[in-house]
mmCIF file of C-alpha atoms and ligand atoms in Angstrom:
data_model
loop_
_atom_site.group_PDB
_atom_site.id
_atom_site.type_symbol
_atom_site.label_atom_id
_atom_site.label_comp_id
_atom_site.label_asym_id
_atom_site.label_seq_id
_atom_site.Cartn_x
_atom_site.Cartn_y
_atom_site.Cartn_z
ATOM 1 C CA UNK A 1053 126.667 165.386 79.298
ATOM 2 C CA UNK A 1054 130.078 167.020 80.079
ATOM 3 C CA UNK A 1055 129.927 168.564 83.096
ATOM 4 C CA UNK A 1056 127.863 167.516 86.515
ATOM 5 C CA UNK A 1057 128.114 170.361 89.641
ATOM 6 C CA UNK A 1058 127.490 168.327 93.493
ATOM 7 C CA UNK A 1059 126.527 170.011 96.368
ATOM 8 C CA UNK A 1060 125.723 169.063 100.068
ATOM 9 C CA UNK A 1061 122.954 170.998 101.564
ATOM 10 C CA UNK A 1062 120.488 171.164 105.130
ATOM 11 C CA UNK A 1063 122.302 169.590 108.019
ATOM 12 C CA UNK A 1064 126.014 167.801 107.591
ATOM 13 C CA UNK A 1065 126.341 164.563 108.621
ATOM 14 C CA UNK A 1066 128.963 161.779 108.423
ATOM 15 C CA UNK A 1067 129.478 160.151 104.922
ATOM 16 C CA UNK A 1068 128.578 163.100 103.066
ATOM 17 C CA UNK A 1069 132.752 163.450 102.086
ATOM 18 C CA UNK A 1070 132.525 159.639 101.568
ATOM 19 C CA UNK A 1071 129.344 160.392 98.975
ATOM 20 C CA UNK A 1072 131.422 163.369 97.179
ATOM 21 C CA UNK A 1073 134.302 160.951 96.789
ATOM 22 C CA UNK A 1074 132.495 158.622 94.941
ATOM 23 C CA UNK A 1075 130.685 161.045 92.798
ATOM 24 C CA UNK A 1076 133.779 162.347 91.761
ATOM 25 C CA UNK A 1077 135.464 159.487 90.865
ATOM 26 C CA UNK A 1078 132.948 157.845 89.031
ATOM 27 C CA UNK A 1079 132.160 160.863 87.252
ATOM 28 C CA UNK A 1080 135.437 160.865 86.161
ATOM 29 C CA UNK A 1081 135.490 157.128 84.968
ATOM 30 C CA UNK A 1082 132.743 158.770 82.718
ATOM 31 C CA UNK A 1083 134.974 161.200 81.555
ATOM 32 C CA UNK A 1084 132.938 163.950 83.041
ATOM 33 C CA UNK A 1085 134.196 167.327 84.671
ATOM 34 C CA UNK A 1086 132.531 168.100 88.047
ATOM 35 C CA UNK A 1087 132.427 171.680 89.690
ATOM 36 C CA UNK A 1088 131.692 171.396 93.483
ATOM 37 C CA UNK A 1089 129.221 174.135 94.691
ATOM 38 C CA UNK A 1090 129.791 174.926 98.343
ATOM 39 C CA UNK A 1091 127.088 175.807 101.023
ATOM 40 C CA UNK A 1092 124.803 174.136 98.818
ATOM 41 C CA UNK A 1093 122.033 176.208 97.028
ATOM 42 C CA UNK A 1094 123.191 179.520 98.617
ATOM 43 C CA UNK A 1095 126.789 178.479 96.998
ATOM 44 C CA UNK A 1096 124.967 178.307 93.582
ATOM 45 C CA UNK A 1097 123.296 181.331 94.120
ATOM 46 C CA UNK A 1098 126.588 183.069 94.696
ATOM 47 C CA UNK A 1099 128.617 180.901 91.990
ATOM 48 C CA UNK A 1100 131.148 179.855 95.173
ATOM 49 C CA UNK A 1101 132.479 176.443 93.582
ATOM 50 C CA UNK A 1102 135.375 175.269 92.415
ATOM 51 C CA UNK A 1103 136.247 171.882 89.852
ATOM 52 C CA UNK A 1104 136.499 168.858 91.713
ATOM 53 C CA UNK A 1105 139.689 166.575 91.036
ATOM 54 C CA UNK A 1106 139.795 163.131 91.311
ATOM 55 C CA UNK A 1107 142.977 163.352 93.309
ATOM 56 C CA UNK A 1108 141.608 165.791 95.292
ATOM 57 C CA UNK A 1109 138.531 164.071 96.366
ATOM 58 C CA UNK A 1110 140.973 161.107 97.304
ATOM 59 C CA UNK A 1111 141.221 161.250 101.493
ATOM 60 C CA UNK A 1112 137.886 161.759 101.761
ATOM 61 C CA UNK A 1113 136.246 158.468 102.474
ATOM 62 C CA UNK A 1114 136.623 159.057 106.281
ATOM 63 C CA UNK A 1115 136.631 162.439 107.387
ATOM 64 C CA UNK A 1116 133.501 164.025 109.234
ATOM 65 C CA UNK A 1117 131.759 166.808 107.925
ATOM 66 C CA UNK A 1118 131.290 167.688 103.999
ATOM 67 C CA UNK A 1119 134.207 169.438 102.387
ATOM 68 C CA UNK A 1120 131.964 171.751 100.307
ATOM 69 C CA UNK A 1121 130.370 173.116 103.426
ATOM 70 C CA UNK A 1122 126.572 173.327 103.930
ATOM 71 C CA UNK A 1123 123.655 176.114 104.203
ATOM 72 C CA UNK A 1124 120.224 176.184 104.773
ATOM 73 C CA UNK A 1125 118.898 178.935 102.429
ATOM 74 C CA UNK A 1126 115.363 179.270 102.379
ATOM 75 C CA UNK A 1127 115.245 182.150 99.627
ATOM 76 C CA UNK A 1128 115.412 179.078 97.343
ATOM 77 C CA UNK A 1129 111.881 178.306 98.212
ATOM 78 C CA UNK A 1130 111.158 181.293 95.709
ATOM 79 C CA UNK A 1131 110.876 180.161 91.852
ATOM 80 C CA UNK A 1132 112.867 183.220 90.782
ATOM 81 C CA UNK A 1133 115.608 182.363 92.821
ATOM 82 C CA UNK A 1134 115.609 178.475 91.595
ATOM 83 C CA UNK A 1135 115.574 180.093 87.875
ATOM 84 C CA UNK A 1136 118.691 182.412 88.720
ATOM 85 C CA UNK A 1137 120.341 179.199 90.158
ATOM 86 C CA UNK A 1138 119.304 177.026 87.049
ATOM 87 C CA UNK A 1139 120.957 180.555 85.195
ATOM 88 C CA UNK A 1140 124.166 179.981 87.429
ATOM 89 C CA UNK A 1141 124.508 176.501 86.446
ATOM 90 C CA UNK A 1142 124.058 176.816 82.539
ATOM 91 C CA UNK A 1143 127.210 179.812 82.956
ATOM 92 C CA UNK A 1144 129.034 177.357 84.334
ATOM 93 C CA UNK A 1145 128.417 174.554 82.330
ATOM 94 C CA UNK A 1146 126.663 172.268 84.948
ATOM 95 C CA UNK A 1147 124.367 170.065 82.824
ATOM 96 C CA UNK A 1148 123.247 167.826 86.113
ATOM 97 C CA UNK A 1149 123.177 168.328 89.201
ATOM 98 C CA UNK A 1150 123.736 165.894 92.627
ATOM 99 C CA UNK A 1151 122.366 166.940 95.878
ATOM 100 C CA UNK A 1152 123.654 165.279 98.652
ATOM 101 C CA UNK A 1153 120.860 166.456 102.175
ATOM 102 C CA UNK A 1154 117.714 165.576 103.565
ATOM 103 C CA UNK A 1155 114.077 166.132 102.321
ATOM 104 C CA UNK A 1156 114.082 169.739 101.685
ATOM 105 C CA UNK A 1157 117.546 169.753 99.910
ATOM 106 C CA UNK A 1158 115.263 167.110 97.175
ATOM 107 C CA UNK A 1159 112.579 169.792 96.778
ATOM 108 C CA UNK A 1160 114.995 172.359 95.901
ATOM 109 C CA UNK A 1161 116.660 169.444 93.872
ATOM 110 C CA UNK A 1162 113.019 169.509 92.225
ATOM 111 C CA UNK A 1163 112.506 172.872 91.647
ATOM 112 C CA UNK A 1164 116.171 173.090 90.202
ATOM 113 C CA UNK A 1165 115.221 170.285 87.544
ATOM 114 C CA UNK A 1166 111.505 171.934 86.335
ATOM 115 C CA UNK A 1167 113.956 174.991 86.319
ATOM 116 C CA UNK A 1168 115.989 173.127 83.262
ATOM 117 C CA UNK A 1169 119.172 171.814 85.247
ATOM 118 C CA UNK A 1170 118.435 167.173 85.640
ATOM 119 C CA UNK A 1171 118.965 166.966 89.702
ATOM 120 C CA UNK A 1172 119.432 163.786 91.573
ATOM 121 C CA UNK A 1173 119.409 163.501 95.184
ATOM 122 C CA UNK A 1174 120.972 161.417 97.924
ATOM 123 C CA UNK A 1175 119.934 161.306 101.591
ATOM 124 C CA UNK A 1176 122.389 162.553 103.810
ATOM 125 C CA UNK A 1177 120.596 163.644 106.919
ATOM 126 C CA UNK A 1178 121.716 161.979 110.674
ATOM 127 C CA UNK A 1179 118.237 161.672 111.225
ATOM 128 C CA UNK A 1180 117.022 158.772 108.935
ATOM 129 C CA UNK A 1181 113.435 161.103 108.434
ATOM 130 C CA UNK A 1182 113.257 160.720 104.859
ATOM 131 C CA UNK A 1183 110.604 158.327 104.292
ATOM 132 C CA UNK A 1184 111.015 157.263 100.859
ATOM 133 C CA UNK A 1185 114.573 155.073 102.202
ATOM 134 C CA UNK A 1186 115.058 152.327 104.263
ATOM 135 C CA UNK A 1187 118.819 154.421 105.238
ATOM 136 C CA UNK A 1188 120.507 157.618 104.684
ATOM 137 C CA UNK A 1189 124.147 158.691 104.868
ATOM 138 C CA UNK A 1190 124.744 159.445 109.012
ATOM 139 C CA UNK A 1191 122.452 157.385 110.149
ATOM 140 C CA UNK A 1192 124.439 154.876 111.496
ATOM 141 C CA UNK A 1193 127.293 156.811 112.346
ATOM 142 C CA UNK A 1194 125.331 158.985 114.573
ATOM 143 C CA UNK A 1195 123.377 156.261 115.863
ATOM 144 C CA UNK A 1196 127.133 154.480 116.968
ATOM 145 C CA UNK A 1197 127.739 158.150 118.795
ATOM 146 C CA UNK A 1198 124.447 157.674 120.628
ATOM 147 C CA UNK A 1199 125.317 154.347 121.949
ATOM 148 C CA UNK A 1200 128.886 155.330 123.097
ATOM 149 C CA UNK A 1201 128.092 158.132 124.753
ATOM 150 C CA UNK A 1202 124.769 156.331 126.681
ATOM 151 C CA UNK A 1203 127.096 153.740 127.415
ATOM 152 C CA UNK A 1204 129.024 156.337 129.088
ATOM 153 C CA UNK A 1205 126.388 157.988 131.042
ATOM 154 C CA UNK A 1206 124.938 154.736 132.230
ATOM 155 C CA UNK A 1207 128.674 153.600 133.934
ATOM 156 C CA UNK A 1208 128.406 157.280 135.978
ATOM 157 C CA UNK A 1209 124.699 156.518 136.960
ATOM 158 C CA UNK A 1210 125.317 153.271 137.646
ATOM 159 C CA UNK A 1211 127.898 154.092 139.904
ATOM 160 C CA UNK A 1212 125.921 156.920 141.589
ATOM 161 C CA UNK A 1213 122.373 155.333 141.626
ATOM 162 C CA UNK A 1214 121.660 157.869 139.790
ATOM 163 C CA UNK A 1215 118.955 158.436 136.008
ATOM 164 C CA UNK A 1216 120.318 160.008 133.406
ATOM 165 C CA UNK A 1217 118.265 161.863 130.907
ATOM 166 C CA UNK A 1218 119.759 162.220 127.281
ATOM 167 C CA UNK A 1219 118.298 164.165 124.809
ATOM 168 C CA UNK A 1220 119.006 163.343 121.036
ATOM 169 C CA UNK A 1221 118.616 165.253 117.915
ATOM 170 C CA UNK A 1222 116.254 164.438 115.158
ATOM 171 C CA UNK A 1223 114.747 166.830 113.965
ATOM 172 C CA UNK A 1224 110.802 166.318 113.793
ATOM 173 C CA UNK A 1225 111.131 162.829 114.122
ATOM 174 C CA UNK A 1226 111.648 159.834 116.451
ATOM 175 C CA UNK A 1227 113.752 158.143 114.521
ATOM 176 C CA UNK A 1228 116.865 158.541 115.963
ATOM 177 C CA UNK A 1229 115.404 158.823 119.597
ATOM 178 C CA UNK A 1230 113.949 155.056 119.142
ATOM 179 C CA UNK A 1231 116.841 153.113 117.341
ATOM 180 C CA UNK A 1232 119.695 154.602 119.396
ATOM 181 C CA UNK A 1233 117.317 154.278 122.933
ATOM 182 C CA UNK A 1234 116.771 150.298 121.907
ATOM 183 C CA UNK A 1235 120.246 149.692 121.042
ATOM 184 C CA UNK A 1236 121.904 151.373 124.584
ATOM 185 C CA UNK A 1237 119.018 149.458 126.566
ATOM 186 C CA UNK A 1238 117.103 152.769 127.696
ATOM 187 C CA UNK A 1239 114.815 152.523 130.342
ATOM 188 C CA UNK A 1240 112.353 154.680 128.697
ATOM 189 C CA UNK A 1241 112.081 156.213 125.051
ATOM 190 C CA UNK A 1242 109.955 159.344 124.586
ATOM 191 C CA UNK A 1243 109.122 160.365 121.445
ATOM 192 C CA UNK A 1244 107.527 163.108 119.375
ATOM 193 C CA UNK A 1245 104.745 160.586 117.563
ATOM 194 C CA UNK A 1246 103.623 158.815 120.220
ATOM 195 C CA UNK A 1247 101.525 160.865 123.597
ATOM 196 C CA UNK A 1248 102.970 159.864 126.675
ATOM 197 C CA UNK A 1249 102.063 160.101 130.348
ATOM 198 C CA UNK A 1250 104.328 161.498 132.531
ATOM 199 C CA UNK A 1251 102.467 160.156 135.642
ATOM 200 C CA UNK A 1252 101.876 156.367 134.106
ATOM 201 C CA UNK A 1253 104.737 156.274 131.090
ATOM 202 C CA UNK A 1254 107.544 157.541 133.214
ATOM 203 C CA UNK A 1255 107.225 157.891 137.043
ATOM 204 C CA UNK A 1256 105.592 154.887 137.529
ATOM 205 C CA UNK A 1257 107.439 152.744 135.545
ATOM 206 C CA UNK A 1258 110.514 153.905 137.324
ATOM 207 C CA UNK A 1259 109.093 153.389 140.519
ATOM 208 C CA UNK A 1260 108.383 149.912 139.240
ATOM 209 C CA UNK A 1261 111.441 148.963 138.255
ATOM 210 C CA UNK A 1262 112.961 150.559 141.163
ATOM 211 C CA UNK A 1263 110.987 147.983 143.436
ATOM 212 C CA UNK A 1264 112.441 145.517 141.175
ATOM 213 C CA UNK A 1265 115.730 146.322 143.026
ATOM 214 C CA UNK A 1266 117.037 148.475 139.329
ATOM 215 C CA UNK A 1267 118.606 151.229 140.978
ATOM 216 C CA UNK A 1268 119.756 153.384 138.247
ATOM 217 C CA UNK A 1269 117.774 154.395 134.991
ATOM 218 C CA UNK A 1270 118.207 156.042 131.601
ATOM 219 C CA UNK A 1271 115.916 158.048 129.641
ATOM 220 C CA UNK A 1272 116.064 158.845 126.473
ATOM 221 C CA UNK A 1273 114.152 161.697 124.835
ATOM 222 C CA UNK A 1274 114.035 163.347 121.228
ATOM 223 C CA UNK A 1275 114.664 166.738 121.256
ATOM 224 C CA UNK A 1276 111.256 167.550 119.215
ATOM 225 C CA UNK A 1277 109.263 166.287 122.064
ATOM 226 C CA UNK A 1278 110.240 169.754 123.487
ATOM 227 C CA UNK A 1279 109.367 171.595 120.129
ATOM 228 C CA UNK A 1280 106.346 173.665 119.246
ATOM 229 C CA UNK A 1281 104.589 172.811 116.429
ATOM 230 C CA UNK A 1282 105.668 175.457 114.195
ATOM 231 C CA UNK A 1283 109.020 174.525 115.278
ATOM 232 C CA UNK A 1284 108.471 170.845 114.473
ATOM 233 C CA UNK A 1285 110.214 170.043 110.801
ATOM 234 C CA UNK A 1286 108.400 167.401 109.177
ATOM 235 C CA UNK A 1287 105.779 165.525 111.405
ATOM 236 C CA UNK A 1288 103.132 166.843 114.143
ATOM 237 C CA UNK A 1289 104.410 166.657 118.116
ATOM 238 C CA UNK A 1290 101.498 165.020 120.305
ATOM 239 C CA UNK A 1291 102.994 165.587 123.038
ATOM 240 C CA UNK A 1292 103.622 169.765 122.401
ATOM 241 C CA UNK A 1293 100.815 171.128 123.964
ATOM 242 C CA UNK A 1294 101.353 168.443 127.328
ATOM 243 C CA UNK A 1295 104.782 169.043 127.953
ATOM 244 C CA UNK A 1296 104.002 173.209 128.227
ATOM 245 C CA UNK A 1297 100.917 172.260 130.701
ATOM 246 C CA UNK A 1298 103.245 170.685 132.851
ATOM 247 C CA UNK A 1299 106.168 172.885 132.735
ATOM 248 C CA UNK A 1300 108.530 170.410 131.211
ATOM 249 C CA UNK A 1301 109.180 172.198 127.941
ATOM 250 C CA UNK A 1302 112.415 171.198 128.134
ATOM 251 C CA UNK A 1303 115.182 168.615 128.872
ATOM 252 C CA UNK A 1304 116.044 170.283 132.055
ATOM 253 C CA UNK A 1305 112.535 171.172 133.733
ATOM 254 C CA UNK A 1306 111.885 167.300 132.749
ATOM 255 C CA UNK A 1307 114.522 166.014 134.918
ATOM 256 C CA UNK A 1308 114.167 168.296 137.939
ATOM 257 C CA UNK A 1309 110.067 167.570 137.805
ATOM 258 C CA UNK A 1310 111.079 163.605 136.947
ATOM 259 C CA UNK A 1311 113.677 163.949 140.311
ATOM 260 C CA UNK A 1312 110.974 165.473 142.620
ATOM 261 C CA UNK A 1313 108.694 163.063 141.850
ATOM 262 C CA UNK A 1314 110.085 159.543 141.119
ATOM 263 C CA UNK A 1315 112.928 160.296 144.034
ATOM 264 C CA UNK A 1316 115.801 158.912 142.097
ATOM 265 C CA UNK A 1317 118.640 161.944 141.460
ATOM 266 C CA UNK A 1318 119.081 162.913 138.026
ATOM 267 C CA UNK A 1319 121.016 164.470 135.729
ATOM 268 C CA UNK A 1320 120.007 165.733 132.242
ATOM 269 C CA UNK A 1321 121.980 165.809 129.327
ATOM 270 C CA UNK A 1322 122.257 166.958 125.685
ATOM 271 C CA UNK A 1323 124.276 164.933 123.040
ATOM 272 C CA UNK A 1324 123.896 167.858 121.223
ATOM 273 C CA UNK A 1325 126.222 168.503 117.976
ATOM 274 C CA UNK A 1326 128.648 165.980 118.850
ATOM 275 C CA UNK A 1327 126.158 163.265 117.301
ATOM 276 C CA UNK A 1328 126.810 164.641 113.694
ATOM 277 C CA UNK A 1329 131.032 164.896 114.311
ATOM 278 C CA UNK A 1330 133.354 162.109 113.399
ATOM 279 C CA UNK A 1331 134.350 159.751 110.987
ATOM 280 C CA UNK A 1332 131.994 157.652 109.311
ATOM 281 C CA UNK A 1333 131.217 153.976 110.264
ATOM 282 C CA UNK A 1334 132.394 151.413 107.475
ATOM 283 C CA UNK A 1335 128.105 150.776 107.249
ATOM 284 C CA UNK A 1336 128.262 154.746 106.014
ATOM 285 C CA UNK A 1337 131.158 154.531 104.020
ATOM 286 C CA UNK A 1338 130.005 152.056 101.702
ATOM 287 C CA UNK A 1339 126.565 153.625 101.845
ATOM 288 C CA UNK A 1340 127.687 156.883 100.577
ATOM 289 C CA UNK A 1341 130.097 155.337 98.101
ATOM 290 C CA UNK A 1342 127.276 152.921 96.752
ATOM 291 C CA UNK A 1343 124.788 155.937 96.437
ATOM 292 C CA UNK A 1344 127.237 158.162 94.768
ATOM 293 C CA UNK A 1345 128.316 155.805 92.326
ATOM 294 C CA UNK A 1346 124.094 155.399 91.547
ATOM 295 C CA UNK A 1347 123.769 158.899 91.678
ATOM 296 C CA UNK A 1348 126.363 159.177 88.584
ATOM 297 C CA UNK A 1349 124.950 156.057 86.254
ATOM 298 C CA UNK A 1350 121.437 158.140 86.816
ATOM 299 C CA UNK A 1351 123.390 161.261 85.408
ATOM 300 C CA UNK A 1352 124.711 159.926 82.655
ATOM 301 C CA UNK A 1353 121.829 157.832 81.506
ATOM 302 C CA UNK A 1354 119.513 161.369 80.899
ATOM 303 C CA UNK A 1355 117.455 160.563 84.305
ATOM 304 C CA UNK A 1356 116.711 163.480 86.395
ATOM 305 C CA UNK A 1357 114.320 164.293 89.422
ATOM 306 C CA UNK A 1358 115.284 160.812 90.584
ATOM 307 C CA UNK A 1359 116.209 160.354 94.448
ATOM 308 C CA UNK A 1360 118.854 157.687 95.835
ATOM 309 C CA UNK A 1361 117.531 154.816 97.903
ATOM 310 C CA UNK A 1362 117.565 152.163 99.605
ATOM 311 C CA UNK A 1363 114.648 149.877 99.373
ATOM 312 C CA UNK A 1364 114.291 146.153 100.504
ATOM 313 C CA UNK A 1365 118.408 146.753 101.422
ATOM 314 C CA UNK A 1366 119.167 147.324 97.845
ATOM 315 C CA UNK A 1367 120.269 150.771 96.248
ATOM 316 C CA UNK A 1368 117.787 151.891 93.763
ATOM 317 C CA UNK A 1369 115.513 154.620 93.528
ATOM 318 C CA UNK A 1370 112.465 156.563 93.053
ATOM 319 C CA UNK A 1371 110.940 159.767 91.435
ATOM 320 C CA UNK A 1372 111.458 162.749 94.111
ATOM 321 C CA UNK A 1373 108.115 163.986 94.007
ATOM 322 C CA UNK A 1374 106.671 160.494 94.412
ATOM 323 C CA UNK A 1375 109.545 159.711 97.093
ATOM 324 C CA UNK A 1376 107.958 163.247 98.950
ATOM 325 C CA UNK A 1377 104.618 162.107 99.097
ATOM 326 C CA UNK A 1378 105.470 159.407 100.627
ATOM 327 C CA UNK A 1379 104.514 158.461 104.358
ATOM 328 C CA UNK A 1380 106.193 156.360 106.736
ATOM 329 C CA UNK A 1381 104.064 156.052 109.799
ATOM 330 C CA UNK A 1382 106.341 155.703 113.089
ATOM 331 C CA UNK A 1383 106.555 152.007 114.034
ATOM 332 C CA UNK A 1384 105.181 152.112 117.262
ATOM 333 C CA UNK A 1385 105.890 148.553 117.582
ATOM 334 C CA UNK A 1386 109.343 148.837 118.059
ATOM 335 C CA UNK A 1387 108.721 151.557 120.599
ATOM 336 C CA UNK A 1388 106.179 148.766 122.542
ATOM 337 C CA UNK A 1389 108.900 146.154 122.152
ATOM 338 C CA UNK A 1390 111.398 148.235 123.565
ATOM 339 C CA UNK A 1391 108.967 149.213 126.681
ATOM 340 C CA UNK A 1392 108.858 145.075 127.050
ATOM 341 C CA UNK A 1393 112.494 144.278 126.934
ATOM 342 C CA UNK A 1394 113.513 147.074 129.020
ATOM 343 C CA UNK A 1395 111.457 145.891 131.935
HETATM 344 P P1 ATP B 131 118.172 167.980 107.212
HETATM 345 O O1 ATP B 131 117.223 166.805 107.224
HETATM 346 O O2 ATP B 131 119.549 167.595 107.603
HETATM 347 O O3 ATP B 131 117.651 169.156 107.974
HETATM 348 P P2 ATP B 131 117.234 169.138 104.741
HETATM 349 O O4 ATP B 131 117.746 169.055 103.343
HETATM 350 O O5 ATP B 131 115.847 168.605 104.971
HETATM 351 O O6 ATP B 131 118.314 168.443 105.671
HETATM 352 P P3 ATP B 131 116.358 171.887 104.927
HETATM 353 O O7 ATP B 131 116.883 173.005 105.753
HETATM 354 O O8 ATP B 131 114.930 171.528 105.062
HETATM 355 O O9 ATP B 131 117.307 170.648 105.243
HETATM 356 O O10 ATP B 131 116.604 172.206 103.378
HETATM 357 C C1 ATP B 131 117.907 172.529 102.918
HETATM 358 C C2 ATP B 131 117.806 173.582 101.860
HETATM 359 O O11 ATP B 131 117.020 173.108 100.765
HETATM 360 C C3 ATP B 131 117.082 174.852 102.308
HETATM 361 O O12 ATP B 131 117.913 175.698 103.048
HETATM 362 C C4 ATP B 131 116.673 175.444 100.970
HETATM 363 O O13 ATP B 131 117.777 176.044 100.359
HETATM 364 C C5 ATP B 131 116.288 174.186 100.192
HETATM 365 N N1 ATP B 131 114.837 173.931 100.315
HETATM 366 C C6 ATP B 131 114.192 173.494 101.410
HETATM 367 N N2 ATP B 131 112.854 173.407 101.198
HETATM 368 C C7 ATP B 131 112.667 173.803 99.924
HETATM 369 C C8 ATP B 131 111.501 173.953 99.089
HETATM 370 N N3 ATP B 131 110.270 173.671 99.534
HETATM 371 N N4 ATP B 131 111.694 174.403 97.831
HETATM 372 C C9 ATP B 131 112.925 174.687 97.371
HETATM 373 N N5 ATP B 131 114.058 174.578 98.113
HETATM 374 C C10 ATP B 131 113.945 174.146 99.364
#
């Protein structure tokens, strides 16, 4: 092999630049050449790349974002479109391919290797959903985000008396709604796997804890508690079809219906895009640089249709299709726990 292509693709999220770094640069302690497709499979589609230097992969191991930009691109879901883009990749002289994004980036990754071009993947994705990994690349960045900025809201309704409700991303999953709600002490976690009350899981516990003498509360909700099924990415919403009964379909008709009935004034707010910005935490940094360097040996020792992982807290990794078919029930454990300690 003499020439690898990498590409970041699905949603961005902080590391990815730290990943492409170390792709790079251990690519190049093979002596290989590496082309860097941007906005991922629609880049390869187009032939928008450009050779990757080691020097000028250099300052990337902190900066936010990914460098080669990012697309979702669902034409790729159609084989003759994965055979142009294994066409694209033999013109340029791409004999393997790394895919830095989240569980539909490894499908195309898939498709791209029946095609005739060896794809490995890496999870970058914010919202730790892919279940064949313990961690993915943003994870803990965006999960640092989510505490600052609850830490943040909770000093304002602290010092109003006030509950704050915070939506966070996630795309169909809890994930990111449960670990981020535990850490920052939330009063309440809502999430899209597991049915909740409003009546019994949320007035009353704040009327509860309000008796207790607690005088100001915060909520945390994933966003896909809001979404409609056909809306909702990679795992079923229970709690869809009982938000639209009682009018709280989203973030903002939950508060106002959660102020007029528990009494307590409340604010809503969405974290939004901010939770994918920013540096990398050092826990992402050497993630991504860890993965990338695995990503390259797997290369360069004729593997393909392999995916990154981390499994037990060691990098290894696993077969894509068999890391797709994977499931990873929610731990509704946690969620209990967290219900326990914050009461
Ligand atoms: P994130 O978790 O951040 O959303 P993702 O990789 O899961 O990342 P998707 O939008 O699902 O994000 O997928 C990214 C791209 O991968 C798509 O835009 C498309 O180009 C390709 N892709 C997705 N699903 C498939 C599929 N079933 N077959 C082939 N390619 C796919």
């Amino acid at each position: 092999m003499k020439t690898i292509g990498i590409m970041t693709s699905g949603g961005d999220s902080p590391g990815m630049n730290a990943a492409i770094r170390a792709v790079v640069k251990q690519a190049k302690a093979h002596g290989l050449q590496v082309i860097g497709i941007n906005k991922g499979y629609k880049g390869l589609l187009e032939m928008d790349c450009a050779e990757l230097s080691a020097a000028s992969v250099e300052d990337l191991y902190r900066k936010g974002g990914t460098v080669l930009k990012t697309a979702r691109f669902k034409d790729f879901k159609d084989p003759e479109v994965v055979a142009q883009g294994a066409e694209n990749c033999k013109k340029l002289g791409i004999e393997g391919m790394v895919v830095i994004g989240g569980d539909g980036s490894f499908r195309g990754a898939r498709d791209l290797t029946h095609a005739g071009i060896p794809c490995v993947g890496i999870p970058g994705t914010i919202d730790n959903d892919i279940v064949c990994t313990e961690d993915t690349i943003g994870f803990d960045s965006s999960m640092n985000i989510i505490i600052d900025c609850i830490s943040k809201l909770r000093d304002t309704s602290e010092t109003l008396d006030r509950c704050t409700v915070i939506e966070v991303m996630g795309a169909g999953a809890g994930w990111m709604a449960l670990e981020g709600g535990i850490a920052a002490g939330a009063d309440i976690i809502l999430v899209p796997e597991v049915e909740f009350d409003f009546q019994k899981d949320v007035i009353d516990v704040i009327k509860a804890k309000k008796a207790n003498g607690q005088n100001y509360f915060v909520i945390v909700i994933a966003e896909c508690v809001f979404f409609p099924e056909s809306n909702s990415k990679h795992k079923k919403n229970v709690n869809f079809k009982y938000v639209n009964e009682l009018g709280i379909e989203n973030v903002d008709k939950f508060t106002k219906k959660f102020q007029a009935e528990s009494g307590v004034e409340s604010r809503a707010t969405v974290l939004g895009h901010i939770q994918r910005g920013g540096a990398p935490t050092f826990h992402d940094c050497v993630l991504a640089t860890n993965m990338g360097v695995h990503a390259v040996e797997l290369l360069n020792n004729n593997k393909s249709a392999r995916v990154v992982v981390v499994k037990d807290g060691k990098i290894t990794d696993f077969d894509i299709d068999e890391g797709l078919s994977m499931k990873k029930p929610f731990d509704k454990a946690r969620l209990e726990m967290a219900s326990k300690l914050n009461f």
